[in-house]
Coordinates of C-alpha atoms in Angstrom, one line a residue:
M1 CA 31.2 5.6 -12.3
N2 CA 31.3 9.2 -13.7
D3 CA 28.4 11.3 -14.8
Q4 CA 28.7 10.3 -18.5
K5 CA 28.5 6.6 -17.8
L6 CA 25.7 7.1 -15.3
I7 CA 23.6 9.2 -17.8
L8 CA 24.2 6.5 -20.5
E9 CA 23.0 3.8 -18.1
I10 CA 19.9 5.9 -17.1
N11 CA 19.0 6.4 -20.7
T12 CA 19.4 2.7 -21.4
L13 CA 17.0 2.0 -18.4
L14 CA 14.6 4.5 -19.7
K15 CA 14.4 2.7 -23.1
K16 CA 13.8 -0.6 -21.2
T17 CA 11.1 1.0 -19.2
L18 CA 9.3 2.2 -22.3
E19 CA 9.6 -1.3 -23.9
A20 CA 8.3 -2.9 -20.7
G21 CA 5.4 -0.5 -20.7
K22 CA 4.4 -1.4 -24.2
L23 CA 4.2 -5.1 -23.0
H24 CA 2.3 -4.1 -19.9
D25 CA 5.2 -5.6 -17.9
H26 CA 4.7 -3.7 -14.7
E27 CA 7.2 -5.7 -12.7
N28 CA 10.1 -4.8 -15.0
Q29 CA 8.9 -1.2 -15.3
C30 CA 9.2 -0.9 -11.5
K31 CA 12.6 -2.6 -11.5
Y32 CA 14.0 -0.3 -14.2
L33 CA 12.5 2.9 -12.7
E34 CA 13.9 2.0 -9.3
K35 CA 17.4 1.5 -10.8
M36 CA 17.1 4.9 -12.6
F37 CA 16.2 6.5 -9.3
N38 CA 19.2 4.9 -7.5
L39 CA 21.6 5.9 -10.2
Y40 CA 20.3 9.5 -10.1
K41 CA 21.6 9.7 -6.5
Y42 CA 25.2 9.3 -7.7
L43 CA 25.1 12.1 -10.2
S44 CA 26.8 15.4 -9.6
L45 CA 24.7 18.4 -8.6
K46 CA 24.9 19.9 -12.1
S47 CA 23.7 16.7 -13.7
K48 CA 21.0 16.2 -11.1
N49 CA 19.5 19.6 -12.0
Q50 CA 19.4 18.4 -15.7
F51 CA 17.4 15.3 -14.6
K52 CA 15.0 17.0 -12.1
E53 CA 12.0 16.8 -14.4
S54 CA 12.7 13.1 -15.2
I55 CA 12.8 12.3 -11.5
Y56 CA 9.3 13.7 -11.1
F57 CA 8.0 11.3 -13.7
V58 CA 10.0 8.4 -12.1
H59 CA 8.3 9.1 -8.8
R60 CA 4.9 9.6 -10.4
D61 CA 5.0 6.4 -12.5
L62 CA 6.4 4.3 -9.7
G63 CA 3.6 5.5 -7.4
R64 CA 1.1 4.5 -10.1
L65 CA 2.7 1.1 -10.8
Y66 CA 3.1 0.2 -7.1
F67 CA -0.6 1.1 -6.5
S68 CA -1.6 -1.2 -9.4
S69 CA 0.4 -4.0 -7.8
N70 CA -1.0 -3.2 -4.3
Q71 CA 2.3 -2.2 -2.8
L72 CA 0.7 0.6 -1.1
E73 CA 3.5 1.9 1.2
K74 CA 5.8 2.2 -1.7
S75 CA 3.1 3.8 -3.8
L76 CA 2.3 6.4 -1.2
Y77 CA 6.0 7.2 -0.7
H78 CA 6.6 7.9 -4.4
L79 CA 3.3 9.8 -5.0
K80 CA 4.1 12.1 -2.1
E81 CA 7.6 12.7 -3.3
A82 CA 6.2 13.5 -6.8
K83 CA 3.9 16.1 -5.2
K84 CA 6.8 17.9 -3.5
L85 CA 8.4 18.7 -6.9
K86 CA 7.5 21.8 -8.9
E87 CA 6.7 19.6 -12.0
F88 CA 3.6 18.4 -10.2
N89 CA 2.1 22.0 -10.3
E90 CA 2.9 22.1 -14.0
E91 CA 0.8 19.1 -14.7
K92 CA -2.6 19.4 -16.2
F93 CA -5.4 19.9 -13.7
L94 CA -6.9 16.5 -14.3
N95 CA -3.6 14.7 -13.9
R96 CA -3.1 16.4 -10.6
C97 CA -6.5 15.3 -9.5
N98 CA -5.8 11.7 -10.5
L99 CA -2.5 11.7 -8.7
N100 CA -4.3 12.9 -5.6
R101 CA -7.0 10.3 -6.1
L102 CA -4.3 7.5 -6.0
I103 CA -2.9 9.0 -2.7
I104 CA -6.4 9.1 -1.2
N105 CA -7.1 5.5 -2.2
A106 CA -3.7 4.3 -0.9
N107 CA -4.3 6.0 2.4
I108 CA -7.8 4.5 2.7
K109 CA -6.6 1.0 2.1
L110 CA -3.6 1.4 4.4
G111 CA -5.9 2.9 7.1
L112 CA -8.3 0.0 6.9
K113 CA -5.5 -2.6 6.7
T114 CA -3.5 -1.2 9.7
N115 CA -6.4 0.3 11.6
S116 CA -4.5 3.6 11.6
Y117 CA -6.5 6.8 11.9
S118 CA -3.6 8.9 10.5
Y119 CA -3.9 7.4 7.1
L120 CA -7.7 7.9 7.0
K121 CA -7.3 11.5 8.2
D122 CA -4.9 12.2 5.4
A123 CA -7.3 10.6 2.9
K124 CA -10.2 12.7 4.3
D125 CA -8.2 16.0 4.2
L126 CA -7.1 15.5 0.6
N127 CA -10.5 14.3 -0.5
S128 CA -12.0 17.5 1.0
Q129 CA -9.5 19.5 -1.1
L130 CA -10.7 17.7 -4.2
L131 CA -14.3 18.4 -3.3
T132 CA -13.6 22.2 -3.4
E133 CA -12.2 21.7 -6.9
I134 CA -14.9 19.3 -8.2
D135 CA -16.7 21.9 -10.3
G136 CA -13.6 22.1 -12.5
I137 CA -13.5 18.3 -13.1
E138 CA -15.1 17.3 -16.4
Q139 CA -14.6 13.5 -15.9
N140 CA -17.9 12.2 -14.4
S141 CA -16.4 9.0 -13.1
L142 CA -13.8 10.9 -11.1
K143 CA -16.5 13.2 -9.7
D144 CA -18.5 10.1 -8.6
E145 CA -15.4 8.7 -6.9
I146 CA -14.6 11.8 -5.0
N147 CA -18.2 12.0 -3.7
S148 CA -18.2 8.3 -2.9
N149 CA -14.9 8.6 -1.0
K150 CA -16.6 11.4 1.1
L151 CA -19.5 9.1 2.0
F152 CA -17.2 6.1 2.6
L153 CA -14.8 8.1 4.9
N154 CA -17.7 9.5 6.8
S155 CA -19.1 6.0 7.4
I156 CA -15.7 4.9 8.8
D157 CA -15.9 7.8 11.3
N158 CA -19.4 6.7 12.3
S159 CA -18.7 2.9 12.6
K160 CA -17.2 1.1 15.6
T161 CA -16.4 -2.1 13.8
I162 CA -15.2 -3.1 10.3
K163 CA -16.3 -6.5 9.0
T164 CA -15.5 -8.5 5.8
I165 CA -18.3 -10.7 4.7
V166 CA -17.5 -13.7 2.5
E167 CA -19.9 -15.9 0.5
F168 CA -19.0 -19.1 -1.3
E169 CA -20.2 -22.7 -1.9
I170 CA -18.4 -26.0 -1.1
P171 CA -19.2 -29.4 -2.5
S172 CA -20.0 -31.2 0.8
P173 CA -23.2 -30.5 2.7
L174 CA -22.3 -29.6 6.3
P175 CA -24.9 -30.7 8.9
I176 CA -24.1 -27.8 11.2
Q177 CA -27.0 -25.7 12.6
E178 CA -28.3 -24.8 9.2
N179 CA -29.5 -21.1 8.9
K180 CA -28.4 -20.4 12.5
P181 CA -25.4 -18.1 13.1
I182 CA -22.4 -19.7 14.9
K183 CA -19.9 -17.5 16.6
F184 CA -16.3 -18.5 17.1
K185 CA -12.8 -17.0 17.4
F186 CA -10.0 -17.8 15.1
N187 CA -6.5 -16.3 15.5
G188 CA -8.0 -13.9 18.0
I189 CA -10.6 -12.5 15.5
E190 CA -14.3 -12.9 15.9
H191 CA -16.1 -14.9 13.2
I192 CA -19.8 -15.6 12.5
L193 CA -20.6 -18.6 10.3
N194 CA -23.9 -19.2 8.6
I195 CA -24.5 -22.4 6.6
E196 CA -27.4 -23.2 4.1
I197 CA -27.8 -26.6 2.4
V198 CA -28.7 -26.1 -1.3
E199 CA -29.3 -28.2 -4.3
N200 CA -26.3 -29.1 -6.5
P201 CA -27.2 -27.5 -9.8
S202 CA -24.8 -29.6 -11.8
T203 CA -26.3 -33.0 -11.1
N204 CA -29.3 -34.8 -12.4
I205 CA -29.6 -37.0 -9.3
K206 CA -32.9 -36.6 -7.6
G207 CA -32.5 -37.7 -4.0
S208 CA -33.9 -35.4 -1.5
G209 CA -34.2 -38.3 0.8
I210 CA -30.5 -39.2 0.7
P211 CA -29.0 -38.7 4.2
I212 CA -26.3 -36.1 4.3
I213 CA -23.9 -38.6 5.7
E214 CA -24.2 -40.6 2.5
D215 CA -23.7 -37.6 0.3
K216 CA -20.3 -36.4 1.7
Y217 CA -19.1 -35.4 -1.8
G218 CA -22.1 -33.2 -2.5
L219 CA -23.6 -35.2 -5.4
V220 CA -27.1 -33.9 -4.5
K221 CA -26.6 -31.2 -1.9
R222 CA -24.0 -28.5 -1.3
S223 CA -23.2 -26.0 1.4
K224 CA -23.6 -22.3 0.9
I225 CA -21.3 -20.5 3.3
N226 CA -21.7 -17.0 4.6
M227 CA -18.9 -15.9 7.0
T228 CA -18.4 -12.6 8.7
I229 CA -14.8 -11.8 9.7
F230 CA -14.4 -8.9 12.1
K231 CA -11.6 -7.1 10.3
Y232 CA -10.8 -5.6 6.9
I233 CA -9.1 -7.9 4.3
D234 CA -7.9 -6.2 1.1
P235 CA -9.4 -7.9 -1.9
K236 CA -6.2 -7.3 -3.9
E237 CA -3.9 -8.8 -1.4
Q238 CA -2.3 -12.2 -2.3
A239 CA -0.9 -14.9 0.0
K240 CA 1.6 -17.6 -0.9
I241 CA 0.7 -21.2 -0.1
K242 CA 2.5 -24.5 -0.6
T243 CA 0.9 -27.2 -2.7
F244 CA 2.2 -30.7 -3.5
S245 CA 3.8 -29.5 -6.7
D246 CA 4.6 -25.8 -6.3
K247 CA 4.0 -22.6 -4.5
K248 CA 0.9 -20.6 -5.5
D249 CA -0.5 -17.1 -4.9
I250 CA -4.2 -17.0 -3.9
S251 CA -6.5 -14.3 -2.6
K252 CA -5.9 -13.6 1.1
I253 CA -9.6 -13.4 1.6
L254 CA -10.1 -16.9 0.2
L255 CA -7.2 -18.2 2.3
E256 CA -8.4 -16.7 5.6
A257 CA -12.0 -17.9 5.0
T258 CA -11.0 -21.5 4.2
N259 CA -8.6 -21.6 7.2
A260 CA -11.3 -20.3 9.5
L261 CA -13.9 -22.8 8.2
N262 CA -11.4 -25.7 8.5
Y263 CA -10.6 -24.6 12.0
F264 CA -14.3 -24.8 12.9
I265 CA -14.8 -28.1 11.1
E266 CA -11.9 -29.8 12.9
R267 CA -13.3 -28.8 16.3
Y268 CA -16.9 -29.7 15.2
K269 CA -15.7 -33.2 14.4
I270 CA -14.1 -33.6 17.8
V271 CA -17.2 -32.4 19.7
T272 CA -19.8 -34.2 17.7
G273 CA -18.0 -37.3 16.6
N274 CA -19.0 -36.7 13.0
Y275 CA -15.6 -37.8 11.7
W276 CA -16.8 -38.0 8.1
V277 CA -17.1 -34.2 7.7
E278 CA -14.1 -33.2 5.7
T279 CA -12.1 -30.0 5.7
I280 CA -11.9 -28.0 2.4
F281 CA -9.2 -26.9 0.0
F282 CA -9.2 -23.6 -1.9
K283 CA -9.6 -25.4 -5.3
M284 CA -13.0 -26.6 -4.2
I285 CA -14.2 -23.0 -4.4
P286 CA -14.6 -21.8 -7.9
D287 CA -16.2 -18.4 -7.0
I288 CA -16.2 -16.2 -4.0
K289 CA -18.0 -12.9 -3.2
Y290 CA -17.1 -10.5 -0.5
E291 CA -18.3 -7.3 1.0
L292 CA -17.1 -4.8 3.6
E293 CA -19.6 -3.8 6.3
L294 CA -19.3 -0.4 8.1
G295 CA -22.3 0.2 10.5
N296 CA -25.4 0.0 8.3
Q297 CA -23.6 0.2 5.0
R298 CA -22.1 -2.5 2.8
Y299 CA -19.4 -2.1 0.2
K300 CA -18.9 -4.7 -2.5
L301 CA -15.2 -5.7 -2.7
K302 CA -13.7 -6.5 -6.0
S303 CA -10.2 -7.7 -6.8
G304 CA -8.2 -6.2 -9.7
N305 CA -8.0 -2.4 -10.2
Q306 CA -11.5 -1.9 -8.9
G307 CA -12.0 -2.0 -5.2
L308 CA -15.1 -1.0 -3.4
N309 CA -18.7 -0.6 -4.6
M310 CA -20.8 1.2 -2.0
K311 CA -24.1 -0.5 -1.3
V312 CA -26.0 1.4 1.4
K313 CA -29.0 -0.4 2.9
S314 CA -31.2 2.4 1.5
M315 CA -30.1 0.9 -1.9
T316 CA -28.1 4.1 -2.8
R317 CA -25.0 3.0 -4.8
A318 CA -21.8 4.6 -5.6
T319 CA -18.3 3.4 -6.7
L320 CA -14.9 3.6 -5.0
F321 CA -11.5 2.8 -6.4
H322 CA -12.3 3.1 -10.1
Q323 CA -10.0 1.9 -12.9
E324 CA -6.6 3.4 -13.0
Y325 CA -6.3 6.7 -14.8
L326 CA -3.0 6.9 -16.5
I327 CA -1.4 10.2 -15.9

């Protein structure tokens, strides 16, 4: 394919990208931008020079879009490639800060996920650079995030363990050492389980005297589960599961918590003979809360474009991973 045909195809893909952007169709935006990037490789040197500025925007926007869809390795690659180009230095100051913000957050998440110090070091170094420029930033939410990232990265340095804490309720009351922590290992990871029996708020049945064994479906009582998992689980990460009718994407935190609880329930039934205690399915859990614990600090985890809310035990609060800033 000669340059003329390549350029025609690239321009067609550019139009499709803009149309997909208007529809907030991030998946097709990524697909069209990747195709543009691949076609660019086959251009002659002369034509490549004409498209250099466009390639910066392709890298930048792919980095932003991949970050939004939690494809962090791809995001980091394209954002770093964008920074290598001279067009990055020609961006507005705030746009440069926001691109660096995405790089920092991608490094933090990858560092936590892979337990890699190099990602976290890169995040800390770049955030330190933003701290030297913070007086020139007029956007208060971005200032708050830079300061929060500093505290968060320092707390990682000072913490020996990372824990994800999950809270949810299930319909059946589990008669398993109520309000006493139970430690067990699942898939080689340490877990701590706490169970509290609570009233079912959606029933009018008054039966505090009903034995739990006769209330296996939670008509009167329910179980409030608090589980500590000794690793970081990204709140935006999805996992595929098979159901009777189809495949479904669910939160990886929810999947890991239900799998760990079911593992414990199955072994509890064998040891105690309480055969009537049933395992759970993710559809039984309408709501789930999760936090990240580093040393004496806790961070609220949120799915979507928000990520971590810092909640220090001294009740100081800050916010990490704010909404995406379009650049």
